[in-house]
Every structure is written in structure tokens, then in C-alpha cells.
Coordinates of C-alpha atoms in Angstrom, one line a residue:
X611 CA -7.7 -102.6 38.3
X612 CA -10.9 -100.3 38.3
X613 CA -10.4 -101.0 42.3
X614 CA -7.0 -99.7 42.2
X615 CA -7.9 -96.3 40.3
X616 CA -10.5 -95.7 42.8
X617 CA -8.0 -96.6 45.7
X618 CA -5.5 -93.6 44.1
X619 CA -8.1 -91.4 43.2
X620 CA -8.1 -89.0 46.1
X621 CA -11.1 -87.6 47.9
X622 CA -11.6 -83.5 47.2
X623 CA -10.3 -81.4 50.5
X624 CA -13.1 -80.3 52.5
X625 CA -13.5 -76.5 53.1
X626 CA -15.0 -74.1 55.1
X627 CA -15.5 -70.3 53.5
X628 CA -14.8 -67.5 56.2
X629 CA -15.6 -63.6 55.0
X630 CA -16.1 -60.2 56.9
X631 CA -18.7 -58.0 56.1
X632 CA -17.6 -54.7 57.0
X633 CA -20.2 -53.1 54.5
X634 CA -17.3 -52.1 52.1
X635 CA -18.8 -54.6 49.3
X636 CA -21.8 -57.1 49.3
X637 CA -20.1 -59.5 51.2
X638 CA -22.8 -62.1 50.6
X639 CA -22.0 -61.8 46.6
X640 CA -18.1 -62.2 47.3
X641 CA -18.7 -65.5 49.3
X642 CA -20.5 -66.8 46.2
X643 CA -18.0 -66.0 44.1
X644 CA -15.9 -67.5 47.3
X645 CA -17.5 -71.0 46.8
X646 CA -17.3 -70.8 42.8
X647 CA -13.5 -70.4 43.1
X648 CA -13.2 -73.2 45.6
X649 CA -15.3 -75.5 43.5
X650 CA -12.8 -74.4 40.0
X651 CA -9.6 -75.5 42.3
X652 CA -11.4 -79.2 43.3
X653 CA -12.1 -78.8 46.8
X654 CA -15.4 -79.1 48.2
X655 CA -17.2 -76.3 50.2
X656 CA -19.0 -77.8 53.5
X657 CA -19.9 -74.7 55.3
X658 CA -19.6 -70.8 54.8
X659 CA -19.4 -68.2 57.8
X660 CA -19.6 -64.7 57.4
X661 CA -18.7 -62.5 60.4
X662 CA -20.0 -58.6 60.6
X663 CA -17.2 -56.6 61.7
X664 CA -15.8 -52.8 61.2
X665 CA -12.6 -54.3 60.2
X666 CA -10.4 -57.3 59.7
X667 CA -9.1 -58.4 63.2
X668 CA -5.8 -57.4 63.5
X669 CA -3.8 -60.3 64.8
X670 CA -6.2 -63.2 63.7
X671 CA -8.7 -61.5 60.9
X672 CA -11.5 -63.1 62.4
X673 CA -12.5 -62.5 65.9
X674 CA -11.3 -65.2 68.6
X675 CA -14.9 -66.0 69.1
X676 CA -15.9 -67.2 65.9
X677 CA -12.3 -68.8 65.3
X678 CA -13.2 -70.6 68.7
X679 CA -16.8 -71.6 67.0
X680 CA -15.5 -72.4 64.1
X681 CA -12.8 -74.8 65.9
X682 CA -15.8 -76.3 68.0
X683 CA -18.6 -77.0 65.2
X684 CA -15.9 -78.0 62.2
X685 CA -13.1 -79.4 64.0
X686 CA -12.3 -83.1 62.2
X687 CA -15.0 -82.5 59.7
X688 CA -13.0 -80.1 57.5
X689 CA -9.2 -79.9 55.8
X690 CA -9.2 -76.0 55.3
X691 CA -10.4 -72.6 56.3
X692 CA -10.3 -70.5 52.9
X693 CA -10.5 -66.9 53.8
X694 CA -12.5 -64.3 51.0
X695 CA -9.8 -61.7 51.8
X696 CA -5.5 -61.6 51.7
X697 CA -4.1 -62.1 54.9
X698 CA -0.9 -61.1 56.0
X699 CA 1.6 -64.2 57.1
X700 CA 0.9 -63.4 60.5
X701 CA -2.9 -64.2 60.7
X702 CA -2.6 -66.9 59.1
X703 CA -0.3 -68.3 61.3
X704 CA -2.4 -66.9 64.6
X705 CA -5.7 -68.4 62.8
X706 CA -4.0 -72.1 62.1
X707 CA -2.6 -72.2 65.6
X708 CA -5.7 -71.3 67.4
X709 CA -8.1 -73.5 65.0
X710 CA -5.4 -76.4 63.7
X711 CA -7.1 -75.7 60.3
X712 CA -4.4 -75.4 56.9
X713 CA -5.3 -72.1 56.2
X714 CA -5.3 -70.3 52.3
X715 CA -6.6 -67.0 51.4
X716 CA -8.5 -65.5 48.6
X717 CA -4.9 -64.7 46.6
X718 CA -3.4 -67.8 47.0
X719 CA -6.8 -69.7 45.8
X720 CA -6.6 -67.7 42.6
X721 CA -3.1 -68.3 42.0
X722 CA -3.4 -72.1 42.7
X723 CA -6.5 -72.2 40.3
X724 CA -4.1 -70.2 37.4
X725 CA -1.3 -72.6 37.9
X726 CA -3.5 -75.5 37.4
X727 CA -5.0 -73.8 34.2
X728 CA -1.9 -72.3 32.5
X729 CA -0.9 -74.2 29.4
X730 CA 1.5 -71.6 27.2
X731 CA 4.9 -71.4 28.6
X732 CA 4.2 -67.8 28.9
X733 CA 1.3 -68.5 31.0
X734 CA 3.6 -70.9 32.9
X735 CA 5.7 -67.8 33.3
X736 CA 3.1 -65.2 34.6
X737 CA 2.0 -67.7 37.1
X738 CA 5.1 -68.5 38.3
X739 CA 6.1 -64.8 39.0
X740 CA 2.8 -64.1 40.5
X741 CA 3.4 -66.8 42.9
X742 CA 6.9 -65.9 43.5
X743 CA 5.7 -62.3 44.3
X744 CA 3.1 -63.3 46.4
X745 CA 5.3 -65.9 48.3
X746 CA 8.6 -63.7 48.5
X747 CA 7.5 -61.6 51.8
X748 CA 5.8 -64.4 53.2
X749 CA 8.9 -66.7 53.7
X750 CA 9.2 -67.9 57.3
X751 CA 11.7 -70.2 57.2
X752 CA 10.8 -73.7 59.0
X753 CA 9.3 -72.5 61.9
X754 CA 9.7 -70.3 64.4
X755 CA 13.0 -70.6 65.4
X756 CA 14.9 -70.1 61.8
X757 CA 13.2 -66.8 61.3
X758 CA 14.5 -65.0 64.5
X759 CA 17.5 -62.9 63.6
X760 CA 19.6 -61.7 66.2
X761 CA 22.2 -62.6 69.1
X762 CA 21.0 -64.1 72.0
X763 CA 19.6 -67.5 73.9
X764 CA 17.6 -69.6 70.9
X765 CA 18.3 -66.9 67.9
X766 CA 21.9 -68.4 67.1
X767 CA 21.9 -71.0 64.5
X768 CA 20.9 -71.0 60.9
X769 CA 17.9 -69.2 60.7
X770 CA 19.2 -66.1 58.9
X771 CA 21.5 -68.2 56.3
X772 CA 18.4 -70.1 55.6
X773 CA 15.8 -67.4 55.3
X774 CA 18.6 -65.2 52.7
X775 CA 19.3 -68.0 50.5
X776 CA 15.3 -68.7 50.4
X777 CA 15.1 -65.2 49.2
X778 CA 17.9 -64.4 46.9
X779 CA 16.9 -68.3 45.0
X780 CA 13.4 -66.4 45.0
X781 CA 14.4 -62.9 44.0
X782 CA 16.9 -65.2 41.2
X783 CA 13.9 -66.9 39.3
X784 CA 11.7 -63.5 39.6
X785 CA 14.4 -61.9 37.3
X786 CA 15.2 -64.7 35.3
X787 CA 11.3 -64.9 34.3
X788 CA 11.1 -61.1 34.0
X789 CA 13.6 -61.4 31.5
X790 CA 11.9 -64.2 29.5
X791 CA 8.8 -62.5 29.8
X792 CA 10.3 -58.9 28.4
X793 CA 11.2 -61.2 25.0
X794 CA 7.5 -62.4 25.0
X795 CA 6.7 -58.8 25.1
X796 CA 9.1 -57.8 22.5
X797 CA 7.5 -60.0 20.4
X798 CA 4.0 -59.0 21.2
X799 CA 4.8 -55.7 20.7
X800 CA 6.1 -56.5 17.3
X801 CA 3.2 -58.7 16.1
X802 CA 0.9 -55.5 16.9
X803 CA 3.8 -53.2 15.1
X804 CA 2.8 -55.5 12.1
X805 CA -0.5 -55.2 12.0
X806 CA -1.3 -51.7 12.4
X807 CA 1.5 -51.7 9.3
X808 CA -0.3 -54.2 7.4
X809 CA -3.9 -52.7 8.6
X810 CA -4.8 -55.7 10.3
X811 CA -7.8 -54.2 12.7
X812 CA -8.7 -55.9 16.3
X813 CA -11.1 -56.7 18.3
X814 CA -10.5 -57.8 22.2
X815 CA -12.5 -59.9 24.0
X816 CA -12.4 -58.6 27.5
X817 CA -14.8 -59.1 30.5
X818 CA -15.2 -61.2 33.8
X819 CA -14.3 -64.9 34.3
X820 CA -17.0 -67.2 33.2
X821 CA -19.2 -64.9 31.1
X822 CA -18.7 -67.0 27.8
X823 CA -15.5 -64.9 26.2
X824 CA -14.3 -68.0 25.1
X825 CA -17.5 -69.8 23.8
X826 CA -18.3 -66.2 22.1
X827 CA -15.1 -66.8 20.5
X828 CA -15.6 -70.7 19.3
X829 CA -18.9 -69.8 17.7
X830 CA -17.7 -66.8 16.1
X831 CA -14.6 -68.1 14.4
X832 CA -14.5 -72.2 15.1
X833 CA -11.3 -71.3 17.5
X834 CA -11.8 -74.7 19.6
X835 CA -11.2 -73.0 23.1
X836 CA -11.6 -75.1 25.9
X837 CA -15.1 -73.9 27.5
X838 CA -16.1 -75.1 30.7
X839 CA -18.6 -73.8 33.4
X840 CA -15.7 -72.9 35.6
X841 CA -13.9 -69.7 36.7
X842 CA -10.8 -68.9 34.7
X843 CA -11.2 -71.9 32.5
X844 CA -9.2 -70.3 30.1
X845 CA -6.0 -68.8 30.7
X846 CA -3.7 -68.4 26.9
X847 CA -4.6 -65.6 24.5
X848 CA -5.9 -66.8 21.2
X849 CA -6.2 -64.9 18.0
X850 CA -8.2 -65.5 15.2
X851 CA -9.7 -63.6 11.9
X852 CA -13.5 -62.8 11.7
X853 CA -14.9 -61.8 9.3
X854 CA -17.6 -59.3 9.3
X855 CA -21.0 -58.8 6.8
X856 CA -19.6 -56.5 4.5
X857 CA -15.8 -58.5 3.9
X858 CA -13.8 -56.4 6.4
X859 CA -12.1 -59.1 8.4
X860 CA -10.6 -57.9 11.7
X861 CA -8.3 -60.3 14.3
X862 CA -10.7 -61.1 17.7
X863 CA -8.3 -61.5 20.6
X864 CA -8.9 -63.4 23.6
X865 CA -8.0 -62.1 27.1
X866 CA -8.2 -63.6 30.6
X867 CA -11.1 -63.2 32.2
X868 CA -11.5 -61.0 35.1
X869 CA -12.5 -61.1 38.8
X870 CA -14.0 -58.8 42.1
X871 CA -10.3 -57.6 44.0
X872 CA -7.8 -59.8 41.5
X873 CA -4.8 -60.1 42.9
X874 CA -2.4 -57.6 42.1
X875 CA 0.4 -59.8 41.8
X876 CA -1.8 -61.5 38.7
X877 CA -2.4 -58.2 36.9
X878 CA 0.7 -57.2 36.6
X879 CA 2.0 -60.8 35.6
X880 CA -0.8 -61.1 32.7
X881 CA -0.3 -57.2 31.9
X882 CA 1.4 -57.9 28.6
X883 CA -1.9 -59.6 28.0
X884 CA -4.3 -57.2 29.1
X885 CA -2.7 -54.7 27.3
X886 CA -3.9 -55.9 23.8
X887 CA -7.0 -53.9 24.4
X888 CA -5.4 -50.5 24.5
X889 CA -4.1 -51.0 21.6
X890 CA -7.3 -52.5 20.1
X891 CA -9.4 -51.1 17.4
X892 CA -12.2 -52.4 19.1
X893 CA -13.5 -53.6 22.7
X894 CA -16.0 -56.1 22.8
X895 CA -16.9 -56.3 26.6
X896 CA -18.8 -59.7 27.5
X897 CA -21.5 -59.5 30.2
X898 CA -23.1 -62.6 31.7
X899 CA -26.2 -61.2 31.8
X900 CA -28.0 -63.8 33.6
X901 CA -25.8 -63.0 36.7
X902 CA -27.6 -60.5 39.6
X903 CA -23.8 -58.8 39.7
X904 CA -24.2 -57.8 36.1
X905 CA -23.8 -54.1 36.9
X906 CA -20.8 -55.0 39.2
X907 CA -19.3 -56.8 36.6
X908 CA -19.6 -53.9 34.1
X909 CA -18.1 -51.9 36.7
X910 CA -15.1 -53.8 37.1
X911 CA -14.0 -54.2 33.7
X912 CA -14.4 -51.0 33.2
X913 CA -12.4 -50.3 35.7
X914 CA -9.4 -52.1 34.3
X915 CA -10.1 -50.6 31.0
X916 CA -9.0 -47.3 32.4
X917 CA -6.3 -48.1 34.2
X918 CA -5.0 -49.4 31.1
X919 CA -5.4 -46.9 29.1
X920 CA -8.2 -48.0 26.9
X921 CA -10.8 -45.5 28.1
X922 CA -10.6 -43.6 24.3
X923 CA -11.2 -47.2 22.7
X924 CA -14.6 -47.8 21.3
X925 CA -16.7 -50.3 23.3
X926 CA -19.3 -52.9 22.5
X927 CA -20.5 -53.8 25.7
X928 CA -22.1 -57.6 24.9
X929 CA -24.7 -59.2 27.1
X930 CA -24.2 -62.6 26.8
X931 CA -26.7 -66.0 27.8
X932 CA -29.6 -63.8 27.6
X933 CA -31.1 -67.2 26.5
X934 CA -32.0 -67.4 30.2
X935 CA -33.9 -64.2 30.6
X936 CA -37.5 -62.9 30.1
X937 CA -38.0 -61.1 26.8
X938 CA -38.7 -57.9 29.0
X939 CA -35.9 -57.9 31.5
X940 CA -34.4 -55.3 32.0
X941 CA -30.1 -54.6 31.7
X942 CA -27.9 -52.4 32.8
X943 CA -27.7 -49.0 30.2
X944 CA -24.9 -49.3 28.1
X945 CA -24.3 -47.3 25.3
X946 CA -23.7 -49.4 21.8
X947 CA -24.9 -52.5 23.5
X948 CA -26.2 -56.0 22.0
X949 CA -28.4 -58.9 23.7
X950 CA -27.0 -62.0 22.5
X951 CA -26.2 -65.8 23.6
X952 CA -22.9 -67.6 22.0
X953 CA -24.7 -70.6 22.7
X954 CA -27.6 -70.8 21.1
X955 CA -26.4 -68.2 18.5
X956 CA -29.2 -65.7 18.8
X957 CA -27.9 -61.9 18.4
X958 CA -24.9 -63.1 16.4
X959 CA -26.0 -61.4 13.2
X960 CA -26.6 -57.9 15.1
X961 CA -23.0 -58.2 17.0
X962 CA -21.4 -58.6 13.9
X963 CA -23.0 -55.4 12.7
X964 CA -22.1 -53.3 15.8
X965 CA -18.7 -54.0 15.6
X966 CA -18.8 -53.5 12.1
X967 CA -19.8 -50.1 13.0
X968 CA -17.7 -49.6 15.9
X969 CA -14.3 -50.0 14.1
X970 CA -12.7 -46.6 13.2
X971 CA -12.6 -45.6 9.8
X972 CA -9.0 -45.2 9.7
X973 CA -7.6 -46.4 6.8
X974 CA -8.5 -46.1 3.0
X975 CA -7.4 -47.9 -0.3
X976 CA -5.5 -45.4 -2.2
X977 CA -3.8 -44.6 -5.8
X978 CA -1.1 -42.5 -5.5
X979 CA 1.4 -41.4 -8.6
X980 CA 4.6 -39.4 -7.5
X981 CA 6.3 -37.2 -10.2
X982 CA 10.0 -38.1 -10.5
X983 CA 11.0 -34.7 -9.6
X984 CA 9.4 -35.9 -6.2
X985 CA 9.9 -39.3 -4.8
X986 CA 10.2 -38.2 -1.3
X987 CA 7.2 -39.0 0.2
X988 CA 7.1 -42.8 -1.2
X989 CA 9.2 -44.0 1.9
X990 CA 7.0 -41.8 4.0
X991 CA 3.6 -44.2 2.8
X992 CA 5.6 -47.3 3.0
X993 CA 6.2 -47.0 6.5
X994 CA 2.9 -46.2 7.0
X995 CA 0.6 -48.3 5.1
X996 CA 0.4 -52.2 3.3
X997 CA 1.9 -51.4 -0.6
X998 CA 0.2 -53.5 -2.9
X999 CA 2.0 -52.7 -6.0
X1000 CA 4.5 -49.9 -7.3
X1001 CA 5.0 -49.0 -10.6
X1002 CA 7.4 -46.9 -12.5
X1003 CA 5.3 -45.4 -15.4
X1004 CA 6.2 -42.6 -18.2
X1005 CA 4.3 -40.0 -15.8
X1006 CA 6.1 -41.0 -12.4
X1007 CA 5.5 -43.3 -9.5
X1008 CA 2.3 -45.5 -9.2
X1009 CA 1.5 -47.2 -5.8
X1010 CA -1.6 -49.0 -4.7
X1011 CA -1.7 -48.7 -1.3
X1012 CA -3.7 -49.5 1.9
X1013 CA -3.0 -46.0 3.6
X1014 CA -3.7 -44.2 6.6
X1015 CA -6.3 -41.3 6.0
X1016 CA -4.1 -39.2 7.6
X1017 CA -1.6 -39.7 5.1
X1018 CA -4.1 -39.7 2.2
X1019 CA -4.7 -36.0 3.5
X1020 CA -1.3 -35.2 3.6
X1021 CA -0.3 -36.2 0.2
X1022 CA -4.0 -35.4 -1.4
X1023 CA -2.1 -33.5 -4.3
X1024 CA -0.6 -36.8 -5.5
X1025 CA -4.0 -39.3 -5.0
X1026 CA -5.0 -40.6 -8.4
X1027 CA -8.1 -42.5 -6.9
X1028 CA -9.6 -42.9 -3.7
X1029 CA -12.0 -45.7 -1.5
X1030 CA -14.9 -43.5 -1.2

């Protein structure tokens, strides 16, 4: 039997990693990154070739020379070229002709590690339409002959029946998930409608793949996340209450991690996701602070943070695993900034504290008695706030009343007692 399973058990594809440096980004960092994405999807990495050019090749991405050495020196010795860039469907055809290598790109990597790691049917769904972007303009038919369109000597036939039904079965499913996906939203939408109602305050957990979001998140509320020392390992949202020194519990939200020149295609599939940080009360961004991209990592989710939105929101930027630093190293300057490790627990008790201090001061426990000549404004603090209790007194209208301290302000004439 144990003979069998290794029989079956099938031996990881063998890659090469091809990049350009064109002195746009630190080329050398993204083929890292390269190899750590290719070793999350199960393949193994034999060889990685970076080529300095001013730009991409534009029929074949690489030049011919290095697709010739690359033919030469790894010819029968590897399964796949996986380029660190998105090619259009016509390089990768050029490059797999000249090198008879199966050839995948940096966007359809990412896409075939997030299909392997979705487990939610709604992050079935944002896969799916990812993939089904990225793979609509890229239909080809089967082979060169059923993509011709046209009259003429070899363009008669099929092709152009084959290639349209391809395409509207596509276009079919994209809308059939987009509308799935808009109820998932409705609902999301909702569930945050209820707790700013209910004063239920957040706090998202936002920041690159791999820099311990979801470990952060088991040791801070016993969530029982998967954690693994893989990209993306981690894919589903998860909520769950914390609560904080002084009682105040807020809801820590988990988000999918982020990544150097993530596929557009996946942002605006996990969107809905992302966008539980604009809405937060509170941004807790996670840093692997043992990584030499730190500063680049900052930078990125930063960057998503404001194209989000979220800018306005306060931030706790959190460098995690600094368990494997000096004492004295130095970080990135961040303002409202902790050193912690999720692991080992150190920093917990001053990351609790910041965002303890971070959250807005908002809302206030108030006491409010309305005269009967004056009822009006009771509908006006039910919509707003979390009613404990109303009572109908001699004197009027009591409520006890989780309130916004806008409305406190606005109906200060009728406040019996106050949260100081």
C-alpha cells in the first residue's frame, strides 16, 4: 500500500524563474518574492535568470538570446518558465514556441496559488471571477487555426463559432458571480450598518502576505486561523471580539494579505474585503519586520490604504517578529508604532494599549429624559445609537442610550447624565 501512495504521489514541477531588470524596481527583491510564490503553489525552483534590459521585449519579453540560452542550459531538466511580470498572450506563445517550455506568468501564479487557498464560497467566487477576467482576453481557441477570423484559404471553418461561445460561456459566469457577489456585499454592508448602530468599534488587520496577520490574530483572540510560513496562506475574512485593558471590546477583522504589483484582476475581486478598513475604526498595519523590504512593504500598504479611502483612518502600524532582531536595530519611522512578535507574545500588552488609544472617542453612554410636549427627537437617537432602556416616567421620556457625541451635543438640553 505505502508503495502505491508513493507511486500516485506526484513529483513537484520543476521551474525556472525569468525577470527583467529595467531599474523600475529592485528586481533582485521581486525574484525572491518570485521563488517564495513558486514554492507556496508546489513547484520547485531549479534556476533563476534575470536579464537587464530597458524594456520588456516586445514580441517574446525576453530577448531571443537568453530564450536561446535558456533553451540550451535547461532544456529536459525543467517543466516551466515562470515569468516575474504579466505577459500578453502573444509572448507567451512566441516564448513556448521558441523554448518548448509551458510557460505562466506572475498573474496567473497568484491566481493559481488563491484558487488552491480559497475555502469560503465567497472566496470561491472572487477567485473564480479573477480568473475568468484574467482568462477572458486571452482565449485563443485551439490553436492557430480556430482563432483566424475572416474569408479566405484556411480561415473558413469553425474558429469564430468556437472562440464566441468560449466567450459569451465566459462573459455568462462573470455576471452570474457578480451577481452572487453583490448579495455577499449587501450583506456585508449590512453587518457593518449594524455595528456602527450598535457601536460595535473595529479594528482591521491589514498588511503584506506572510507578515503574521493571521498568527497576530490567533494569539490575540484564540481565532484558530490556519498559519503557515507560506504566502497568502490565508485567504477568508475572520472576525472576532478583543478585548482591550480597560473593558472596551472592539471586533479585529482579518484581511488578505498583500503583495508587490497584485494583480488587478484580484483587487477588485477581494474589494468587498478590502474595504472593511475604510470603514474601520482602527488600522492595525502588520510589518514583518525581520524582512530587508520592510520599508517597501509599508509602502505598499499604504498605498492601498489610499486608494481605498482609508487615508483619514487612524493607523497602528505594528512591527511584527521582532523576536529576530537586535535590541538596537533600527525600523522604519512610523508614527504610533509598536515592536512586537505574535509568537512569542512580547509587545502584546503595549499593542493593546495603542489601539486602545487609537480608537476615536466617538460615542458616549448617555441619559436622556424628553418632556412629553417633545418626543420628537427620540426616533432621531434610536436611529442613531444602541437603546438600552426607555421609560415613560411622571416627568417625560427616560432613555439609556449608547449615543453618538454628536447627538449628545445636539440634544444637550435634554441629557440627564453623561459618561465623563
Amino acid at each position: 500500500m505505502e508503495l502505491i501512495e508513493l507511486q500516485e504521489k506526484q513529483a513537484p514541477e520543476r521551474a525556472v524563474l525569468c525577470g527583467l531588470d529595467t531599474g523600475t524596481y529592485d528586481a533582485e527583491e521581486s525574484i525572491r518574492e518570485l521563488r517564495e510564490l513558486t514554492r507556496t503553489a508546489g513547484a520547485e525552483v531549479i534556476a533563476t535568470v534575470i536579464q537587464p534590459r530597458p524594456s520588456p521585449d516586445a514580441a517574446t519579453y525576453l530577448g531571443p538570446g537568453k530564450l536561446d540560452e535558456l533553451r540550451h542550459f535547461y532544456g529536459g531538466n525543467a517543466d516551466l518558465l515562470i515569468i516575474d511580470d504579466e505577459v500578453s498572450p502573444s509572448q507567451q506563445r512566441n516564448i513556448e514556441d521558441f523554448t518548448g517550455f509551458r510557460v505562466v506568468d506572475r498573474t496567473t501564479l497568484i491566481l493559481d496559488i488563491f484558487a488552491q487557498r480559497a475555502r469560503t464560497r465567497e472566496g470561491k467566487l472572487q477567485v473564480e471571477l479573477a480568473q475568468l477576467s484574467y482568462r477572458l482576453p486571452r482565449i485563443g481557441g485551439q490553436g492557430h487555426a480556430l482563432s483566424r477570423l475572416g474569408g479566405g484559404i484556411g480561415t473558413r471553418g469553425p474558429g469564430e463559432s468556437k472562440l464566441e461561445s468560449d466567450r459569451r460561456h465566459i462573459m455568462r459566469r462573470m455576471n452570474a458571480i457578480r451577481r452572487e457577489l453583490k448579495g455577499v456585499e449587501k450583506r456585508r454592508t449590512y453587518a457593518r450598518q449594524r455595528r456602527d448602530k450598535t457601536g460595535v468599534e473595529t479594528a482591521v488587520l491589514i498588511g503584506y502576505t506572510n507578515a503574521g496577520k493571521s498568527t497576530l490574530m490567533n494569539t490575540l483572540t484564540d481565532a484558530g486561523v490556519l498559519t503557515e510560513d507560506k504566502l497568502f496562506a490565508t485567504l477568508d475574512p475572520t472576525s472576532r471580539g478583543l478585548r482591550l485593558p480597560s473593558g472596551r471590546t472592539v471586533m479585529l477583522i482579518d484581511t488578505v494579505g498583500l503583495i508587490r504589483r497584485l494583480p488587478h484582476e484580484l483587487v477588485d475581486a477581494f474589494h468587498s474585503t478590502l474595504e472593511e478598513a475604510a470603514s474601520a475604526d482602527v488600522i492595525l498595519n502588520v510589518v514583518d519586520a525581520s524582512s530587508p523590504a520592510c520599508e517597501e512593504h509599508i509602502r505598499v500598504t499604504e498605498q492601498l490604504l489610499t486608494e481605498l479611502g482609508a487615508s483619514e483612518v487612524p493607523v497602528v502600524t505594528i512591527f511584527n517578529k521582532c523576536d529576530r532582531l537586535t535590541a538596537d536595530e533600527p525600523l522604519p519611522s512610523r508614527p504610533n508604532s509598536v515592536r512586537i512578535s505574535a509568537r512569542s507574545g512580547l509587545g502584546l500588552a503595549a499593542l493593546e494599549q495603542a489601539i486602545e488609544d487609537a480608537l476615536p472617542r466617538d460615542r458616549v453612554h448617555c441619559i436622556y429624559l424628553f418632556p412629553y410636549s417633545d418626543l420628537s427627537p427620540a426616533a432621531d437617537i434610536r436611529s442613531d445609537g444602541t437603546v438600552y432602556s426607555e421609560e415613560y416616567t411622571d416627568a417625560g421620556l427616560r432613555m439609556d442610550v449608547l449615543s453618538s457625541i454628536r447627538m449628545a451635543g445636539k440634544y444637550e438640553e435634554f441629557l440627564v447624565e453623561r459618561e465623563v
